PDB file of C-alpha atoms in Angstrom:
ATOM      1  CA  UNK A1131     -13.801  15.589  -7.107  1.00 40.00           C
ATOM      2  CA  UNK A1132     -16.062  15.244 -10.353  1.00 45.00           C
ATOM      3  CA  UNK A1133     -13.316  14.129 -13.529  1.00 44.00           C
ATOM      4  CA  UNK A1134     -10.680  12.884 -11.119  1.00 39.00           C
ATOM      5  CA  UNK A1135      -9.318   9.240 -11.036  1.00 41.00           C
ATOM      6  CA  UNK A1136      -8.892   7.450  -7.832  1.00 39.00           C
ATOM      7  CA  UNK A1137      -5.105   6.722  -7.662  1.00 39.00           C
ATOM      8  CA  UNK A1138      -3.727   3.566  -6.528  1.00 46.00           C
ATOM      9  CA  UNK A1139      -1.890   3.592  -3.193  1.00 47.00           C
ATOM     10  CA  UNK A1140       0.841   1.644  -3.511  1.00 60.00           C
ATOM     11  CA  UNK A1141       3.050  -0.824  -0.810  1.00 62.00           C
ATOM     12  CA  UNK A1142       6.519   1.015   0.458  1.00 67.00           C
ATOM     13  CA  UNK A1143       6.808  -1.565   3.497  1.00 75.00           C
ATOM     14  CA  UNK A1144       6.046  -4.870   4.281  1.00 77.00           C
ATOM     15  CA  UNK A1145       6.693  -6.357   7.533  1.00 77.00           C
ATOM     16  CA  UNK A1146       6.130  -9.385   9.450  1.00 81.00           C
ATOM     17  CA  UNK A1147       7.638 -11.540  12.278  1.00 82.00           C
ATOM     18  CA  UNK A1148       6.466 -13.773  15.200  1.00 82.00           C
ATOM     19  CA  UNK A1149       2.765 -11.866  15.216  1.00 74.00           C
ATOM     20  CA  UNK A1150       0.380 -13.971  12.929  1.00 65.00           C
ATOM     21  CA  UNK A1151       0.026 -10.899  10.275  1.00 74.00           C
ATOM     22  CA  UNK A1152       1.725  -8.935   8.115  1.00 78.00           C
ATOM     23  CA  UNK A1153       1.427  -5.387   7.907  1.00 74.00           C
ATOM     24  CA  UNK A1154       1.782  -3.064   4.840  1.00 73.00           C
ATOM     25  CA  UNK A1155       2.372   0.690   4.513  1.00 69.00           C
ATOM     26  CA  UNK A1156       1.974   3.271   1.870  1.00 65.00           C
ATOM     27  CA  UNK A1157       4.550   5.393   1.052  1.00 58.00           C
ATOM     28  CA  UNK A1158       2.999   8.560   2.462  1.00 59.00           C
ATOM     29  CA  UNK A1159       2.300   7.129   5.892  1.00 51.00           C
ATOM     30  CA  UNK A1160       4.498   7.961   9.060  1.00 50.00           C
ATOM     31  CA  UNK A1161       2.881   5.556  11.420  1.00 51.00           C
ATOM     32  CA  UNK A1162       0.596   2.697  11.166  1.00 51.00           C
ATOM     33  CA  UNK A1163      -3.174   3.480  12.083  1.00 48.00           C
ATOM     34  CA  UNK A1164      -5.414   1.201  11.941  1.00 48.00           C
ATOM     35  CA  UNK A1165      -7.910   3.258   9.982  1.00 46.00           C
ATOM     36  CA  UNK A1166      -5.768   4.259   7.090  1.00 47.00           C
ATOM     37  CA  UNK A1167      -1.964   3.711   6.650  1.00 44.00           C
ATOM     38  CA  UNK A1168      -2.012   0.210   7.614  1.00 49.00           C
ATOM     39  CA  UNK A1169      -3.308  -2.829   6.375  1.00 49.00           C
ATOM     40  CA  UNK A1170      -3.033  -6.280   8.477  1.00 48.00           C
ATOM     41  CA  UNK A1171      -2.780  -8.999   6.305  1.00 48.00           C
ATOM     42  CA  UNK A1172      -4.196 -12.307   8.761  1.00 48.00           C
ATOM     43  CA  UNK A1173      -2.139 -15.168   8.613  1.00 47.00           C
ATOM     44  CA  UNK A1174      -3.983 -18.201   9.536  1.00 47.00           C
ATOM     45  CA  UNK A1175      -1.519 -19.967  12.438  1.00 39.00           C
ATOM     46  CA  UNK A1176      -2.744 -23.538  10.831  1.00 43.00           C
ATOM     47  CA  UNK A1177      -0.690 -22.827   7.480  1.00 63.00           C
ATOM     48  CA  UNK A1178       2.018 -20.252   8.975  1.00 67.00           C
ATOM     49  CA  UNK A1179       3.212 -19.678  12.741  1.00 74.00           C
ATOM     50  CA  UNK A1180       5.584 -16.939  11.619  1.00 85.00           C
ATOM     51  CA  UNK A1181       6.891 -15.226   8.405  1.00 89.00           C
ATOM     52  CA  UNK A1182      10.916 -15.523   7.772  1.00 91.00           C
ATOM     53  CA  UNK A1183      10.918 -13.373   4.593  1.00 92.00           C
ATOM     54  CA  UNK A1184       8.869 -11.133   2.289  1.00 92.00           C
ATOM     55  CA  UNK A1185       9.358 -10.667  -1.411  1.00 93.00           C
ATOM     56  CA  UNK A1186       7.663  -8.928  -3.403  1.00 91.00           C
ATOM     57  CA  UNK A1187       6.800 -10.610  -7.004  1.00 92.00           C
ATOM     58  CA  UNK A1188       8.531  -8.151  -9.733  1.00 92.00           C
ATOM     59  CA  UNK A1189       5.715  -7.759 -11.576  1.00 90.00           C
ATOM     60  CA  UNK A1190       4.381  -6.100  -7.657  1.00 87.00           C
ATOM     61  CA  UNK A1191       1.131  -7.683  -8.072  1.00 88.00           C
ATOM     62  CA  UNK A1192       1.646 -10.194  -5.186  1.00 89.00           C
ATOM     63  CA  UNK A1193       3.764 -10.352  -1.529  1.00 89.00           C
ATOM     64  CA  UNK A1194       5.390 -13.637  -1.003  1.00 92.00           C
ATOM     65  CA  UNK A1195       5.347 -15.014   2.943  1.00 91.00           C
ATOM     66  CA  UNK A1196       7.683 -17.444   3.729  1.00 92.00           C
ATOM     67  CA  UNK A1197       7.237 -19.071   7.224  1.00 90.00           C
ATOM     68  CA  UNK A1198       6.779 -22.994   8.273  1.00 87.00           C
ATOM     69  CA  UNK A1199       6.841 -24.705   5.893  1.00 88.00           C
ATOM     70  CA  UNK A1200       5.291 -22.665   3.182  1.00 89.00           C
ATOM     71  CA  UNK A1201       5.167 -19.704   0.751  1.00 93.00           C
ATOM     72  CA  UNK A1202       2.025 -18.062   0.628  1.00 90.00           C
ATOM     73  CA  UNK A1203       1.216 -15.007  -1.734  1.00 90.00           C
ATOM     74  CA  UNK A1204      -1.273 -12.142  -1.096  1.00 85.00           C
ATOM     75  CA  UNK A1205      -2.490  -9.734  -2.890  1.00 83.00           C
ATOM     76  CA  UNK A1206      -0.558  -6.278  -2.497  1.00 79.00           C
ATOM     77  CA  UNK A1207      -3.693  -3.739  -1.985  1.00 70.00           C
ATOM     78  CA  UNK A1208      -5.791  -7.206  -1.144  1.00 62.00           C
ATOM     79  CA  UNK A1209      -9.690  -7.735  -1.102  1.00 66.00           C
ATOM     80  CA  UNK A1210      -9.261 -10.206   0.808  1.00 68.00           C
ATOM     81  CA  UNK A1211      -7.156 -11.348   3.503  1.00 72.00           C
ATOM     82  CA  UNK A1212      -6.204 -15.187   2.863  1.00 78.00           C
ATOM     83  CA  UNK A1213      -3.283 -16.433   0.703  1.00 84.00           C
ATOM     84  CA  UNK A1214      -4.340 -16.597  -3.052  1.00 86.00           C
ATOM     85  CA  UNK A1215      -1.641 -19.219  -3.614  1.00 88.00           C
ATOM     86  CA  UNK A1216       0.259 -21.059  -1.972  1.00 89.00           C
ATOM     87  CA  UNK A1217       3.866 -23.608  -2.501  1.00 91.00           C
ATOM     88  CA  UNK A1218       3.852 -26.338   0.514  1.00 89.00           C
ATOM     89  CA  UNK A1219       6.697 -28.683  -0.465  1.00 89.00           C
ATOM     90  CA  UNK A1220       9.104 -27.655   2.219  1.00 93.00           C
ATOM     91  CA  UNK A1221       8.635 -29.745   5.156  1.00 92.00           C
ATOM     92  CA  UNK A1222      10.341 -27.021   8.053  1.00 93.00           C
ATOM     93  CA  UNK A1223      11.155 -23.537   8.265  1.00 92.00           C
ATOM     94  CA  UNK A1224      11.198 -21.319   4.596  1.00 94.00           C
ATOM     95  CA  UNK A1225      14.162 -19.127   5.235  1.00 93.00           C
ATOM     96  CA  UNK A1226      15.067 -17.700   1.734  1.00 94.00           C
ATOM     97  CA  UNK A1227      13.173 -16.884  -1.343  1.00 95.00           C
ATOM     98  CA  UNK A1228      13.600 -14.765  -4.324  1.00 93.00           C
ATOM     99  CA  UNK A1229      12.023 -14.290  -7.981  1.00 93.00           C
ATOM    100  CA  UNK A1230      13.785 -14.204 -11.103  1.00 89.00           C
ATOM    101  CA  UNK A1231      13.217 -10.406 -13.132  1.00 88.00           C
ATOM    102  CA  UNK A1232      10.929 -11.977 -15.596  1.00 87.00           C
ATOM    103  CA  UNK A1233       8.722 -13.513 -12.954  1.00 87.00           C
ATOM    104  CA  UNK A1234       9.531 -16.913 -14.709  1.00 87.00           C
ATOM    105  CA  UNK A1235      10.881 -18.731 -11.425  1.00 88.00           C
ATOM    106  CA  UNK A1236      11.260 -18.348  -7.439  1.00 92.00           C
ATOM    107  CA  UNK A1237      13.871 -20.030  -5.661  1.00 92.00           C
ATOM    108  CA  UNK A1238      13.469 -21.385  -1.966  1.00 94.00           C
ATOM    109  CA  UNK A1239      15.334 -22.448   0.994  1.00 93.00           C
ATOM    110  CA  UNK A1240      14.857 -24.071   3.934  1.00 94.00           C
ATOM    111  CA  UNK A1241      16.015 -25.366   7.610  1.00 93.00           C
ATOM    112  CA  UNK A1242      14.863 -28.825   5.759  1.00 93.00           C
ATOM    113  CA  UNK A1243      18.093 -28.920   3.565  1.00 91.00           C
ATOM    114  CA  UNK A1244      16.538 -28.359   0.952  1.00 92.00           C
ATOM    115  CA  UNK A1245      16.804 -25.439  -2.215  1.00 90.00           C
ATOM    116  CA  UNK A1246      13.780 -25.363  -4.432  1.00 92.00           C
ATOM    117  CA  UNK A1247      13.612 -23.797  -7.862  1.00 89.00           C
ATOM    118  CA  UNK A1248      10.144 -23.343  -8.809  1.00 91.00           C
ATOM    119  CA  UNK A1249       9.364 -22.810 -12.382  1.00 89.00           C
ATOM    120  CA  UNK A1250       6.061 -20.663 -11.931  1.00 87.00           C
ATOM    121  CA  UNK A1251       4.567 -21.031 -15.199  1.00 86.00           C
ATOM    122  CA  UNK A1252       4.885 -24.741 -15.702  1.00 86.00           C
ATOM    123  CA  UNK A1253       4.276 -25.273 -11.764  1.00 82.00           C
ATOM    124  CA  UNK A1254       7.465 -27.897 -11.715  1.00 87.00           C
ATOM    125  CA  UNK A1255      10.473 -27.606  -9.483  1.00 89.00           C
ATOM    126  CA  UNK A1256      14.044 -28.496  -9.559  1.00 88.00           C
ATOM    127  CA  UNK A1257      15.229 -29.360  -5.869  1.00 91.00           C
ATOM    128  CA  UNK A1258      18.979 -29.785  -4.655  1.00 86.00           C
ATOM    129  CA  UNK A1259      19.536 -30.742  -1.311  1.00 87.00           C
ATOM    130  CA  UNK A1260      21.917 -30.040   1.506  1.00 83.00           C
ATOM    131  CA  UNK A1261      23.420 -31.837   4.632  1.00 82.00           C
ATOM    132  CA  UNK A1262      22.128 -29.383   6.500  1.00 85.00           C
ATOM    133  CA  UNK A1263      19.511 -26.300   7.174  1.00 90.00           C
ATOM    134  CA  UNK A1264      19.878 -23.633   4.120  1.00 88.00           C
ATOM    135  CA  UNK A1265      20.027 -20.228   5.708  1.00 87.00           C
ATOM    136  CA  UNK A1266      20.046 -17.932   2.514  1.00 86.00           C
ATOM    137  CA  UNK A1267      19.908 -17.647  -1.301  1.00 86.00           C
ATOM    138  CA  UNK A1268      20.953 -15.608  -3.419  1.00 82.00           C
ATOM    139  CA  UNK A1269      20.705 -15.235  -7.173  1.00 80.00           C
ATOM    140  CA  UNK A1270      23.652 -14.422  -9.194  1.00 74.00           C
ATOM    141  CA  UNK A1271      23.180 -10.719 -10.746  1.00 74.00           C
ATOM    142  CA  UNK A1272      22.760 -12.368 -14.896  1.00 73.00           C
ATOM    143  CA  UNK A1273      19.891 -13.560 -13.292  1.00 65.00           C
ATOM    144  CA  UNK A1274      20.511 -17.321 -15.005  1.00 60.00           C
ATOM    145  CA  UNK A1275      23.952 -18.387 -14.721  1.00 53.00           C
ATOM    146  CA  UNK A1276      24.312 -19.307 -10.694  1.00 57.00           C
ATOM    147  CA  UNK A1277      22.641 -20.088  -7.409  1.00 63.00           C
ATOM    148  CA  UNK A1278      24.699 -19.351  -4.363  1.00 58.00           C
ATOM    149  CA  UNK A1279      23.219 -20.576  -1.272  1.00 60.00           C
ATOM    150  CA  UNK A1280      24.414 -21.457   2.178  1.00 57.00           C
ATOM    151  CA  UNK A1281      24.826 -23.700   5.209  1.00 56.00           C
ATOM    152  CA  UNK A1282      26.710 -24.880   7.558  1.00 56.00           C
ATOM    153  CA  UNK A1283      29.209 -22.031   6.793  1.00 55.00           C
ATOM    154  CA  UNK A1284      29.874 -23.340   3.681  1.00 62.00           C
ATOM    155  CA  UNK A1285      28.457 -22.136   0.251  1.00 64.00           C
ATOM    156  CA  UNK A1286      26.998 -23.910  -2.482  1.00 66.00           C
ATOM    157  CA  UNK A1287      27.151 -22.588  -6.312  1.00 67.00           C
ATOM    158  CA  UNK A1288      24.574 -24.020  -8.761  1.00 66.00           C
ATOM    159  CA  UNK A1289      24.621 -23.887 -12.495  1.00 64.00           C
ATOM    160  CA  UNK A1290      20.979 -23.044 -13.660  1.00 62.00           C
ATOM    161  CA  UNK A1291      20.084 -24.753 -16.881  1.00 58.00           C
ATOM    162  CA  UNK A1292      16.117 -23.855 -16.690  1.00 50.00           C
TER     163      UNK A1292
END
């Protein structure tokens, strides 16, 4: 209609899995069709064979993939369909990420060992390693004072001085 703005549909669900895309909803649809609720998101099987987790950055501008053995971002309501960035430093499966509220940091883990802190706007990382596969991270609710990830059955607390 003349004098009326198009409005913005934005992303209620995410999913992804074994399938080599990811597939967004709006929060009006009840089932994904092809021609209008849902959006596949390709995944090229030469950077990712699978997606472990989705985040979504706070600002919501950007859906993080994590799969083997990257993070790859997309746009939300894309115009295209190939990551816009992309972290590659883990060497095996990504199996935890998170952001920070400000959108100052992410933090990673991985079935490497390894938990990354990624400082987003300096594009540095701080990196503290395990004996064994990290299965999940989790950021302590100040939002700076601890890390708590784990492994093994055992959990790991990490002051954060970033």
């Amino acid at each position: 209609m003349a004098g009326e703005e198009a409005i913005a549909v934005a992303v209620a669900v995410a999913t992804g899995g074994y399938d080599p895309g990811i597939k967004t909803r709006d929060s009006c649809a009840s089932l994904c069709r092809p021609d209008h609720d849902c959006l596949k998101v390709p995944i090229s099987l030469n950077r990712l064979c699978q997606v472990n987790r989705l985040e979504i950055t706070p600002d919501r501008r950007l859906l993080a993939a994590a799969g083997n053995p990257s993070i790859q971002f997309y746009e939300i309501n894309p115009e295209v369909n190939y990551p816009v960035l992309s972290y590659d430093s883990h060497i095996r499966n990504v199996t935890a990420i998170g952001f920070e509220r400000d959108d100052n940091w992410m933090y990673s883990g991985s079935e490497d060992g390894m938990v990354k802190i990624w400082d987003l706007m300096a594009k540095t990382q701080k990196e503290y390693q395990s004996c064994s596969a990290v299965n999940t991270v989790v950021l302590h609710p100040s939002q700076a004072s601890n890390l708590k990830f784990s492994f093994s059955a055992k959990a790991m607390v990490v002051a954060l001085k970033i």
